[in-house]
Every structure is written in structure tokens, then in C-alpha cells.
PDB file of C-alpha atoms in Angstrom:
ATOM      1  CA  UNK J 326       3.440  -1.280  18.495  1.00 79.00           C
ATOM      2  CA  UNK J 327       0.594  -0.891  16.542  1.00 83.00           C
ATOM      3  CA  UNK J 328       0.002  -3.969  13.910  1.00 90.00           C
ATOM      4  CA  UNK J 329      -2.913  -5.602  12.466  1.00 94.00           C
ATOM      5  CA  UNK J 330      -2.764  -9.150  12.291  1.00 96.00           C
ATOM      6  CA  UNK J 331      -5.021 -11.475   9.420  1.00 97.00           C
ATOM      7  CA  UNK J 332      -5.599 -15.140   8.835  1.00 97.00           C
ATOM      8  CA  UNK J 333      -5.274 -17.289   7.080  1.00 96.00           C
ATOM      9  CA  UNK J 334      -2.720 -15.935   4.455  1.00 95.00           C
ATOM     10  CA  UNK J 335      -4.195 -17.766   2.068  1.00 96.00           C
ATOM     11  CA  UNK J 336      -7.235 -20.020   1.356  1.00 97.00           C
ATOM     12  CA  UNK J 337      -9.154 -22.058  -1.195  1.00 97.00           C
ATOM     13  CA  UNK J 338     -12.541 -22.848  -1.227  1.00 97.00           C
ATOM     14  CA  UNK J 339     -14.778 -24.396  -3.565  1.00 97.00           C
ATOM     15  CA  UNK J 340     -17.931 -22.103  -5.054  1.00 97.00           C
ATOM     16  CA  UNK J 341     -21.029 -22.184  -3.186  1.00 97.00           C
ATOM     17  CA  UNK J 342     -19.159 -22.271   0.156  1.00 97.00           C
ATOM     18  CA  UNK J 343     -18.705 -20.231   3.083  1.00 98.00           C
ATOM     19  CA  UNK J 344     -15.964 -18.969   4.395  1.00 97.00           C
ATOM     20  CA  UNK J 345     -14.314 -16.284   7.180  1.00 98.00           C
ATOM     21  CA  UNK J 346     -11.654 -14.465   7.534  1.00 98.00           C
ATOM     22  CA  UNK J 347     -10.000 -12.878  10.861  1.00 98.00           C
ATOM     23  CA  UNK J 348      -8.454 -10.006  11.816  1.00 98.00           C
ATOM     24  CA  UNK J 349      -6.773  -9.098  15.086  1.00 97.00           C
ATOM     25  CA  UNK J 350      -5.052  -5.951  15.919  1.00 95.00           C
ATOM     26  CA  UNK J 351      -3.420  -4.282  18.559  1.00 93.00           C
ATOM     27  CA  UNK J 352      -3.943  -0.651  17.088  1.00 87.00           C
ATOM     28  CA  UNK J 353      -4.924   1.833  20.155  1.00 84.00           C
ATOM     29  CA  UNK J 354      -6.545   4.381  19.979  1.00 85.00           C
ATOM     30  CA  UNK J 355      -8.921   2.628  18.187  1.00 86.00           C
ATOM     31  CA  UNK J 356     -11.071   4.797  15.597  1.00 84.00           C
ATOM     32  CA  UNK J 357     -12.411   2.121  13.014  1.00 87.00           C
ATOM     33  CA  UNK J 358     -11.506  -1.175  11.048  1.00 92.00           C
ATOM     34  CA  UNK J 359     -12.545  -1.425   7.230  1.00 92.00           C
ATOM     35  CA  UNK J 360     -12.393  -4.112   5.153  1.00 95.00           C
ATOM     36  CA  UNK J 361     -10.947  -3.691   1.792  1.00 95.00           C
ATOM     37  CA  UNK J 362     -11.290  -6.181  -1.683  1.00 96.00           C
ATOM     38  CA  UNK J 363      -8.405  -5.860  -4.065  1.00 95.00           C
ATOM     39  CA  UNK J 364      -8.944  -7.750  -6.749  1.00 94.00           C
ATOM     40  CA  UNK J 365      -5.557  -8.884  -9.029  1.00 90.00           C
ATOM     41  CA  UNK J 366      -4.144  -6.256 -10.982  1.00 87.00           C
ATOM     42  CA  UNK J 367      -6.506  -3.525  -9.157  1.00 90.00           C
ATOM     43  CA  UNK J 368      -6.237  -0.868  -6.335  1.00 92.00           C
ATOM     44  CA  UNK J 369      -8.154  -1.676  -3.145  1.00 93.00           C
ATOM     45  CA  UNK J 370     -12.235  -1.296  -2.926  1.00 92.00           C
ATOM     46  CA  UNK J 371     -13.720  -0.396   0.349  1.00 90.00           C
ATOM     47  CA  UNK J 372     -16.360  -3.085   1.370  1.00 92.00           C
ATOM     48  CA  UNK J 373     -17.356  -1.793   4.518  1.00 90.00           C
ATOM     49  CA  UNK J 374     -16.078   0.378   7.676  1.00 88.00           C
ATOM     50  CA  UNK J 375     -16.571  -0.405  11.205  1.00 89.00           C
ATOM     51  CA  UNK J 376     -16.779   1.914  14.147  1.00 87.00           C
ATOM     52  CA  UNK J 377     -15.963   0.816  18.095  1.00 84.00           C
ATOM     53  CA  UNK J 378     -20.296   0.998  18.822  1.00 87.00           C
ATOM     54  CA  UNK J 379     -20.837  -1.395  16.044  1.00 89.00           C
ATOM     55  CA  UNK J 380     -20.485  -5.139  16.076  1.00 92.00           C
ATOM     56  CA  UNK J 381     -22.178  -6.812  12.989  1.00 95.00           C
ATOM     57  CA  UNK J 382     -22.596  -4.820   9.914  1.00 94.00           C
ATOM     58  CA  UNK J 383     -23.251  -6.606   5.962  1.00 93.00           C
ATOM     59  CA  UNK J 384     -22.887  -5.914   2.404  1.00 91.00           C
ATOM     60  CA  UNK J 385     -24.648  -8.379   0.175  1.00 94.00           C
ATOM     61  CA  UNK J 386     -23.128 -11.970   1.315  1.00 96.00           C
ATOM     62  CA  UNK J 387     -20.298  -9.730   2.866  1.00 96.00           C
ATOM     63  CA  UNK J 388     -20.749  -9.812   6.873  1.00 96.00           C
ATOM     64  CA  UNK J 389     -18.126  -7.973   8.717  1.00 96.00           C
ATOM     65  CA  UNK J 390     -18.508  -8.427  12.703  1.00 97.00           C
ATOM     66  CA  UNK J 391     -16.088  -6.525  15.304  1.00 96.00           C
ATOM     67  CA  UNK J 392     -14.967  -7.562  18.852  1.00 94.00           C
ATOM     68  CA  UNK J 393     -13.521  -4.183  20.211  1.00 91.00           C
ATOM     69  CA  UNK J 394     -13.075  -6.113  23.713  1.00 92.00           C
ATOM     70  CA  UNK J 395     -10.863  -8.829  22.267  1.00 94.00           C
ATOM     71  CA  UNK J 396      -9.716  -6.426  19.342  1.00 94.00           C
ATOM     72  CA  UNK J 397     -10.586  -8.909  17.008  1.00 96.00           C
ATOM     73  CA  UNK J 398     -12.340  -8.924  13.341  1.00 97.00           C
ATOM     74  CA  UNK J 399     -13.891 -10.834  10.939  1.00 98.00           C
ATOM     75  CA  UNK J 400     -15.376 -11.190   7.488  1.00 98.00           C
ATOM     76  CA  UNK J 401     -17.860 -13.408   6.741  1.00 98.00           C
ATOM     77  CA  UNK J 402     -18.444 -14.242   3.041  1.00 97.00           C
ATOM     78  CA  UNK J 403     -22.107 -16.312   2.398  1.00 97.00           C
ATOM     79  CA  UNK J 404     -22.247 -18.442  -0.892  1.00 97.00           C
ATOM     80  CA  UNK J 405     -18.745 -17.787  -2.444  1.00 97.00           C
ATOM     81  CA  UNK J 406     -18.775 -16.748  -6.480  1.00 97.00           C
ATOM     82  CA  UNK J 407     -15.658 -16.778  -8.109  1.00 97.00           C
ATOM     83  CA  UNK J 408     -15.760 -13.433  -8.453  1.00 96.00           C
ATOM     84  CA  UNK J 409     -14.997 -13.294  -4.887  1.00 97.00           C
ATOM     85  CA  UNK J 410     -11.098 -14.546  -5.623  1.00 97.00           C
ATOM     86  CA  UNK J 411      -9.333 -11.578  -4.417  1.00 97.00           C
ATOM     87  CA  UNK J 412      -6.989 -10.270  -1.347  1.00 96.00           C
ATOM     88  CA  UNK J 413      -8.935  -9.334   1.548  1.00 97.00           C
ATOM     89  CA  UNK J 414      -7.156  -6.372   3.598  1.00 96.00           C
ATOM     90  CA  UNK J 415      -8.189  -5.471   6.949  1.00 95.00           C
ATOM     91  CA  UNK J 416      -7.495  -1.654   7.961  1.00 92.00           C
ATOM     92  CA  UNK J 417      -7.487  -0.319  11.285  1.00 90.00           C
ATOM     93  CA  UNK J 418      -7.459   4.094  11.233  1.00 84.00           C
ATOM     94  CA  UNK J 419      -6.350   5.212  15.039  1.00 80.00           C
ATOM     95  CA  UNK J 420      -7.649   7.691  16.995  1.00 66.00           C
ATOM     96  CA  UNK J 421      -7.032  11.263  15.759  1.00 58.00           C
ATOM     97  CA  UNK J 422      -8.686  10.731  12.316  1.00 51.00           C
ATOM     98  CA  UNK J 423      -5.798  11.363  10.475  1.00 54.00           C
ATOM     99  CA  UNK J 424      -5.829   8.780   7.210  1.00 54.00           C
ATOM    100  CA  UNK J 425      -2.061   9.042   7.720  1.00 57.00           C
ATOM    101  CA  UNK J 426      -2.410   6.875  10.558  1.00 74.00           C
ATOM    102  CA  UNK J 427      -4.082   3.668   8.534  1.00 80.00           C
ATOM    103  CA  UNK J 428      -2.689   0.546   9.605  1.00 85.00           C
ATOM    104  CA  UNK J 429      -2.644  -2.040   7.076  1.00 89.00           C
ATOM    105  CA  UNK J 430      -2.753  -5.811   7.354  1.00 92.00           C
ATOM    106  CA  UNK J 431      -1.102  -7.964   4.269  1.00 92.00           C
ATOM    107  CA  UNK J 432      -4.406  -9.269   3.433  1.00 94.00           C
ATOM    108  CA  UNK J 433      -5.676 -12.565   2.699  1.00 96.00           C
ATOM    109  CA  UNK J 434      -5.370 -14.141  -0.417  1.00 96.00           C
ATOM    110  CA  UNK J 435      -9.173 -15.959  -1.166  1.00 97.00           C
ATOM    111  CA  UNK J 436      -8.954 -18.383  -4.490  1.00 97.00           C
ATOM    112  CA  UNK J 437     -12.568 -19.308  -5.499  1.00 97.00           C
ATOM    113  CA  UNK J 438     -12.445 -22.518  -7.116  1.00 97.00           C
ATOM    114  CA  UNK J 439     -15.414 -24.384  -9.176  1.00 96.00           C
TER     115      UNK J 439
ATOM    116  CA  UNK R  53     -16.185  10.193 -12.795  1.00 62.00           C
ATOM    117  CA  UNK R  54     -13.479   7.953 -13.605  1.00 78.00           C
ATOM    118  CA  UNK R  55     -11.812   7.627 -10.280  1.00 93.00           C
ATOM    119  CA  UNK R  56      -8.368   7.770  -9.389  1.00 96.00           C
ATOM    120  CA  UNK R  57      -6.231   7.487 -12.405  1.00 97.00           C
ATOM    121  CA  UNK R  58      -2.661   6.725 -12.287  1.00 97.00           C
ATOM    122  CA  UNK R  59      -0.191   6.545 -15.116  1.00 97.00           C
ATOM    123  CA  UNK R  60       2.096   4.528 -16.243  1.00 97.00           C
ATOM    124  CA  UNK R  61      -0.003   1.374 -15.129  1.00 96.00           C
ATOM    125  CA  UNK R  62       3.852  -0.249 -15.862  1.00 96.00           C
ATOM    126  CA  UNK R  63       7.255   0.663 -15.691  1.00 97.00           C
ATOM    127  CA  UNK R  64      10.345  -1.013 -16.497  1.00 97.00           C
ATOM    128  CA  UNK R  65      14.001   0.999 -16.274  1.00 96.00           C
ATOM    129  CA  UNK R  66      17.165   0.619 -15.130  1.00 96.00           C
ATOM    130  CA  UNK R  67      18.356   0.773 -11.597  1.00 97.00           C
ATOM    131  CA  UNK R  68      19.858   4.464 -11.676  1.00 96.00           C
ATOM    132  CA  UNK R  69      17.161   5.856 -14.079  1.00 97.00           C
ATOM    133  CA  UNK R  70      14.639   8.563 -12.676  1.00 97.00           C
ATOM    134  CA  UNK R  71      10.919   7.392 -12.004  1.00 98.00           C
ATOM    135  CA  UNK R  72       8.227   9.590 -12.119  1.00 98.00           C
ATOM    136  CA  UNK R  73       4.713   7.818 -11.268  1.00 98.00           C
ATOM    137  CA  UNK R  74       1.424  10.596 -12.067  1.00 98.00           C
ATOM    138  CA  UNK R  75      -1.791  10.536 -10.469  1.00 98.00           C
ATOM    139  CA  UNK R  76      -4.875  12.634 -10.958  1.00 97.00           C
ATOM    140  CA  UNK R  77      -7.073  11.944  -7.931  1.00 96.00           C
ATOM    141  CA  UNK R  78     -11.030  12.109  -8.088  1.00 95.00           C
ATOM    142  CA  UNK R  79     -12.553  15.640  -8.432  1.00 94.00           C
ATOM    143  CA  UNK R  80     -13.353  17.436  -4.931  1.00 92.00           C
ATOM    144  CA  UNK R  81     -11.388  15.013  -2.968  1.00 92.00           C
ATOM    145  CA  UNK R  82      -9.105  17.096  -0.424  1.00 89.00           C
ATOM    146  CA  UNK R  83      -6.752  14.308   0.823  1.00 90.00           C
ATOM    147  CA  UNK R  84      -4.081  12.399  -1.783  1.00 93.00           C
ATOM    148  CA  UNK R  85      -2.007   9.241  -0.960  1.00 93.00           C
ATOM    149  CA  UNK R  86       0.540   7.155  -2.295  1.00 95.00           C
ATOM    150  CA  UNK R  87       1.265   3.514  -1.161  1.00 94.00           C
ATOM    151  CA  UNK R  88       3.501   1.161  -2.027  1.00 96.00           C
ATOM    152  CA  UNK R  89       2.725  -2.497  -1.674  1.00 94.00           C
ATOM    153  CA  UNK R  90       4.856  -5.954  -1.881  1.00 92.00           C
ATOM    154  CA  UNK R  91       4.258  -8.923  -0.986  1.00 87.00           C
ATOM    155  CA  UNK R  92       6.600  -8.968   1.393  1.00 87.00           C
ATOM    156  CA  UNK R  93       5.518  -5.872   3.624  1.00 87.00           C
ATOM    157  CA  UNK R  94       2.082  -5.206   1.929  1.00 88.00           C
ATOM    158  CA  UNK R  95       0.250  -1.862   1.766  1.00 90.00           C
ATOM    159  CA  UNK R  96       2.794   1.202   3.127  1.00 90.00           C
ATOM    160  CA  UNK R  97       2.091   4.869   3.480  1.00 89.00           C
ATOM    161  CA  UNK R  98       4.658   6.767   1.650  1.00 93.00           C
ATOM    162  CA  UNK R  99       3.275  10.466   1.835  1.00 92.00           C
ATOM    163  CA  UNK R 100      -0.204  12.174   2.177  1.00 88.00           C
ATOM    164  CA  UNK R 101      -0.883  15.365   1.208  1.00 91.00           C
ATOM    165  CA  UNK R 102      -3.977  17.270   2.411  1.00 88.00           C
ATOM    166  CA  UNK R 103      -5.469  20.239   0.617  1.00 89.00           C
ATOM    167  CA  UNK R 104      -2.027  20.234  -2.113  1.00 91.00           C
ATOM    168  CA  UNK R 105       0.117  20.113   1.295  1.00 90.00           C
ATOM    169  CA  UNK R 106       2.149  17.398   2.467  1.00 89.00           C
ATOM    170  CA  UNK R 107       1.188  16.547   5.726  1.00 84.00           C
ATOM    171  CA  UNK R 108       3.037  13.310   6.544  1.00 83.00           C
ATOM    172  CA  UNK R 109       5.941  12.273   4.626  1.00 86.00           C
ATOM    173  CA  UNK R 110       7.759   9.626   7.465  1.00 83.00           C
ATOM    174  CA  UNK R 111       6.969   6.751   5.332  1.00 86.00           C
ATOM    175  CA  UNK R 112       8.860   7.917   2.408  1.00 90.00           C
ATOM    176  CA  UNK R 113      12.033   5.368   2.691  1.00 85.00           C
ATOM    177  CA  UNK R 114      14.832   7.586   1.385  1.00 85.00           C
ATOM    178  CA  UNK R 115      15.616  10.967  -0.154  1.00 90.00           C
ATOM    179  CA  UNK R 116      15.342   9.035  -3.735  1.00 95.00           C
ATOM    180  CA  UNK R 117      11.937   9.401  -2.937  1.00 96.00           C
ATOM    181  CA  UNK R 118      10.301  12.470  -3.339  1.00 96.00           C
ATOM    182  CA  UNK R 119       6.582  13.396  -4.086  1.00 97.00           C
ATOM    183  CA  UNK R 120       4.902  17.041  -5.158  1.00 96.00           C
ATOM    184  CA  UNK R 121       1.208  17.694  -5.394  1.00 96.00           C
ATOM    185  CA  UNK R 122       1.470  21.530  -7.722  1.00 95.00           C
ATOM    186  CA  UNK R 123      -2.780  21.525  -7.722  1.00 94.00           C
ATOM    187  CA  UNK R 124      -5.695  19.747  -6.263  1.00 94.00           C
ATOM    188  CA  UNK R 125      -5.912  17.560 -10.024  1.00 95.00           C
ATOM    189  CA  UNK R 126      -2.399  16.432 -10.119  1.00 96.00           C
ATOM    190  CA  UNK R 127       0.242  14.625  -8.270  1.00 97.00           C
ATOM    191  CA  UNK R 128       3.961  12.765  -8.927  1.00 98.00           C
ATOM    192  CA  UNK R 129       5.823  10.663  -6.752  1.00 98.00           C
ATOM    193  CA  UNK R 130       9.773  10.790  -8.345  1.00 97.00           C
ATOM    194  CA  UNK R 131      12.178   8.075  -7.662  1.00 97.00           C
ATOM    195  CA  UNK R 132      16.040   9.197  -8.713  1.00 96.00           C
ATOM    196  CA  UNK R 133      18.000   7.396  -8.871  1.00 96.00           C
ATOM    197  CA  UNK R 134      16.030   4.137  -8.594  1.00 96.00           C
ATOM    198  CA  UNK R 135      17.022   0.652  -7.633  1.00 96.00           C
ATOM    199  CA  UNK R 136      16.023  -2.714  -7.570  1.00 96.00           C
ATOM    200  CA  UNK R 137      14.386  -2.584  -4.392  1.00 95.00           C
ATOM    201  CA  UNK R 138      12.029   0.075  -5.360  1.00 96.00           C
ATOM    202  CA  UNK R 139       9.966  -2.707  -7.415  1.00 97.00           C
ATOM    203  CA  UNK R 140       6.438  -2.911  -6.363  1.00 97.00           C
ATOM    204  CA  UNK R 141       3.217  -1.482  -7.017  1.00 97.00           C
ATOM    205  CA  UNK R 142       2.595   2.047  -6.058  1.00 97.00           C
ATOM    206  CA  UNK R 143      -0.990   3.289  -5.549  1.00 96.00           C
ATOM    207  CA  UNK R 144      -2.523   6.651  -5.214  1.00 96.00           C
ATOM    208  CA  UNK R 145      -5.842   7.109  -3.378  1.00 94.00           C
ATOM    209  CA  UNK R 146      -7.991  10.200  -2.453  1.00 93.00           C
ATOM    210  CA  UNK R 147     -10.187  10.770   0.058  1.00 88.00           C
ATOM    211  CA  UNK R 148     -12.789  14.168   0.442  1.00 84.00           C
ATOM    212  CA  UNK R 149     -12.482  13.034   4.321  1.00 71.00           C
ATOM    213  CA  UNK R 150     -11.611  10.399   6.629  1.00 60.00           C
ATOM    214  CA  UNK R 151     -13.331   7.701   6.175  1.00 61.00           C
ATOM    215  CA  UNK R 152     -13.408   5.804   2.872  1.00 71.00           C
ATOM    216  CA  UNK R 153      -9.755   6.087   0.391  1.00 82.00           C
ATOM    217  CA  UNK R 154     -10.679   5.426  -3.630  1.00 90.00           C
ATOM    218  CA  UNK R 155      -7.343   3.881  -4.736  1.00 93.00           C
ATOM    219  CA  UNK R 156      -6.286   3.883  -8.386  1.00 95.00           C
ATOM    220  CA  UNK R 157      -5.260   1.220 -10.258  1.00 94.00           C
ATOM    221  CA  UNK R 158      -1.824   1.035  -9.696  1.00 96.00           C
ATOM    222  CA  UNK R 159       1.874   1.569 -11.348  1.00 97.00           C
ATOM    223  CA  UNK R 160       3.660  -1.392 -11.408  1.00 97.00           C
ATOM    224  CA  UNK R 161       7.771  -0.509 -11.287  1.00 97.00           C
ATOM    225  CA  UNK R 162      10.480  -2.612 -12.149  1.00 97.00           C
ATOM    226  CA  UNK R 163      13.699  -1.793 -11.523  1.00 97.00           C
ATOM    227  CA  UNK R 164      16.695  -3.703 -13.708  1.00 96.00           C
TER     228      UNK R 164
END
């Protein structure tokens, strides 16, 4: 069955710090993993999108890195703000292209705190 | 361009009222979703249409459900009658391919 697994469901961290967040998944055929930032009250944002070649990619203090061997993802966030409190959803699109086939993870919930 | 724009942002009826959720999705895009998300079973395809035409419509839970897409500005997802366990927030997103979804803000129902 095709799921996509995150952890931890929740976590707290104090500003300034560095944290990570996983994602495994069992999703086959693989296409490409995103990472999404929904903020409270708001629709998800795209932060980046991964395809199966690609193992490290960054936005700002945003590092996503994918292990297509061990199906396993994570995001990386450098120097936390509190503007960086939000769910963080991990997406996995199979094989075929078709958005219809978007497998969602519940997301992580990430409180800044100062 | 605004984005994807969704109306109401909140809705409160009664179970057994009609529901009708709007969304204009961004100009140009070809592909329309809606989504509903709770807590309990997070982010859920309902429908997506591509080009005004629904293409997969398996995650729509029940034939209370129903959504329409009449032209590429304009879309409704209907809900009759609703109940209680239709609360949640339901987004719309667009896409002009296959790799990046804009989602709206959201319509937050609740069902009495």
C-alpha cells in the first residue's frame, strides 16, 4: 500500500536552533517527494520538489535531502525563526505523473519558541 | 495574480443543509483540485479535474459529495445533505502541470 510516513508529529524547539524532520515512504513507482509549509489558517506552500537523481537540494536555511535506496526523506531547517512554526507535509507523486496520484503525509507540526 | 481564491473562508450550517464551497483557481492553470484535510486523516484527494474535466473522482467519500468545474475560472464542490462528519477544511489547488499545486486558503465547514 502506498503511504508516506513523517516524524516526529510534533516538535518544539527554541529559536536559533536546528532541527530535522523525516520522511519515509513506501510509494512505488516513485516519481518525486516535495516538501510542503502550511502555515495555521493557510493552504500548503511548496518549499521544494525532489526527483529520484537528486539527493540534497536547499532553499534558504531549508535543506531537503532524499535516500531513494532506503526511501527515506528529510528536511533540514538551519537557524529556526519563529516564522518557521508551521506543519511540515511531505508529498510523494507516483509514477505516471498524474497529480491525482499525490500521496500525502499528516505533516509535522514545528512550534518555534523564543 | 492573487492565487487560488476560495470562498467562504468559513462555514457553519446544520447537518442536512446543502454546502456549496467556490473556488476560482489561478489564471492559465489547466489542472483543479479539492482536498479535504483533518487532523485525523490529513490532506485527501477528493476530485481533480483537468482541462474543466473530471478526471479522478475515487476520493470523493459519498454521493453527498459532488463537484462541477462549468469553465477554466470557476469551480464548486456541493455537499447535500451535509453532516457532522463533513467538518474540516477543504482546499482547492491548481496546477498548469505536474509538478508544483498553488493551494488556496481554505473553507473551513462546520457541520451542527
Amino acid at each position: 500500500k502506498n503511504q508516506v510516513e513523517q516524524s516526529p508529529q510534533s516538535l518544539i524547539i527554541l529559536e536559533g536552533k536546528n532541527c530535522t524532520l523525516q520522511c519515509n515512504y513506501t510509494v512505488s513507482p516513485f516519481s518525486n517527494l516535495r516538501w510542503y509549509k502550511q502555515d495555521t489558517g493557510r493552504g500548503p506552500v511548496s518549499l521544494t520538489i525532489m526527483t529520484f537523481s537528486e539527493n540534497t537540494k536547499s532553499n534558504g536555511r531549508y535543506t531537503a535531502t532524499l535516500d531513494a535506496d532506503t526511501k527515506q526523506s528529510s528536511l533540514h531547517i538551519t537557524a529556526s525563526q519563529l516564522s518557521d512554526s508551521a506543519s511540515y507535509i511531505c508529498v510523494v507523486l507516483t509514477y505516471g505523473g498524474s497529480q491525482g496520484n499525490l500521496i500525502f503525509g499528516k505533516g509535522t507540526k514545528l512550534s518555534v519558541k523564543p | 495574480d492573487a492565487g487560488v481564491i476560495q470562498s467562504p473562508r468559513h462555514e457553519v450550517t446544520e447537518m442536512g443543509q446543502e454546502v456549496t464551497l467556490r473556488c476560482k483557481p489561478i489564471s492559465g492553470h489547466n489542472s483543479l483540485f479539492w482536498y479535504r484535510q483533518t487532523m485525523m486523516r490529513g490532506l485527501e484527494l477528493l476530485i481533480y479535474f483537468n482541462n474543466n474535466v473530471p478526471i479522478d473522482d475515487s476520493g470523493m467519500p459519498e454521493d453527498r459529495f459532488s463537484a462541477k468545474m462549468p469553465n477554466a475560472s470557476f469551480s464548486t464542490l456541493k455537499i447535500q445533505p451535509s453532516e457532522p462528519r463533513d467538518s474540516a477544511v477543504y482546499f482547492c489547488a491548481s496546477s498548469p502541470g505536474q509538478h508544483y499545486a498553488f493551494f488556496g486558503q481554505g473553507t473551513r465547514l462546520t457541520v451542527v
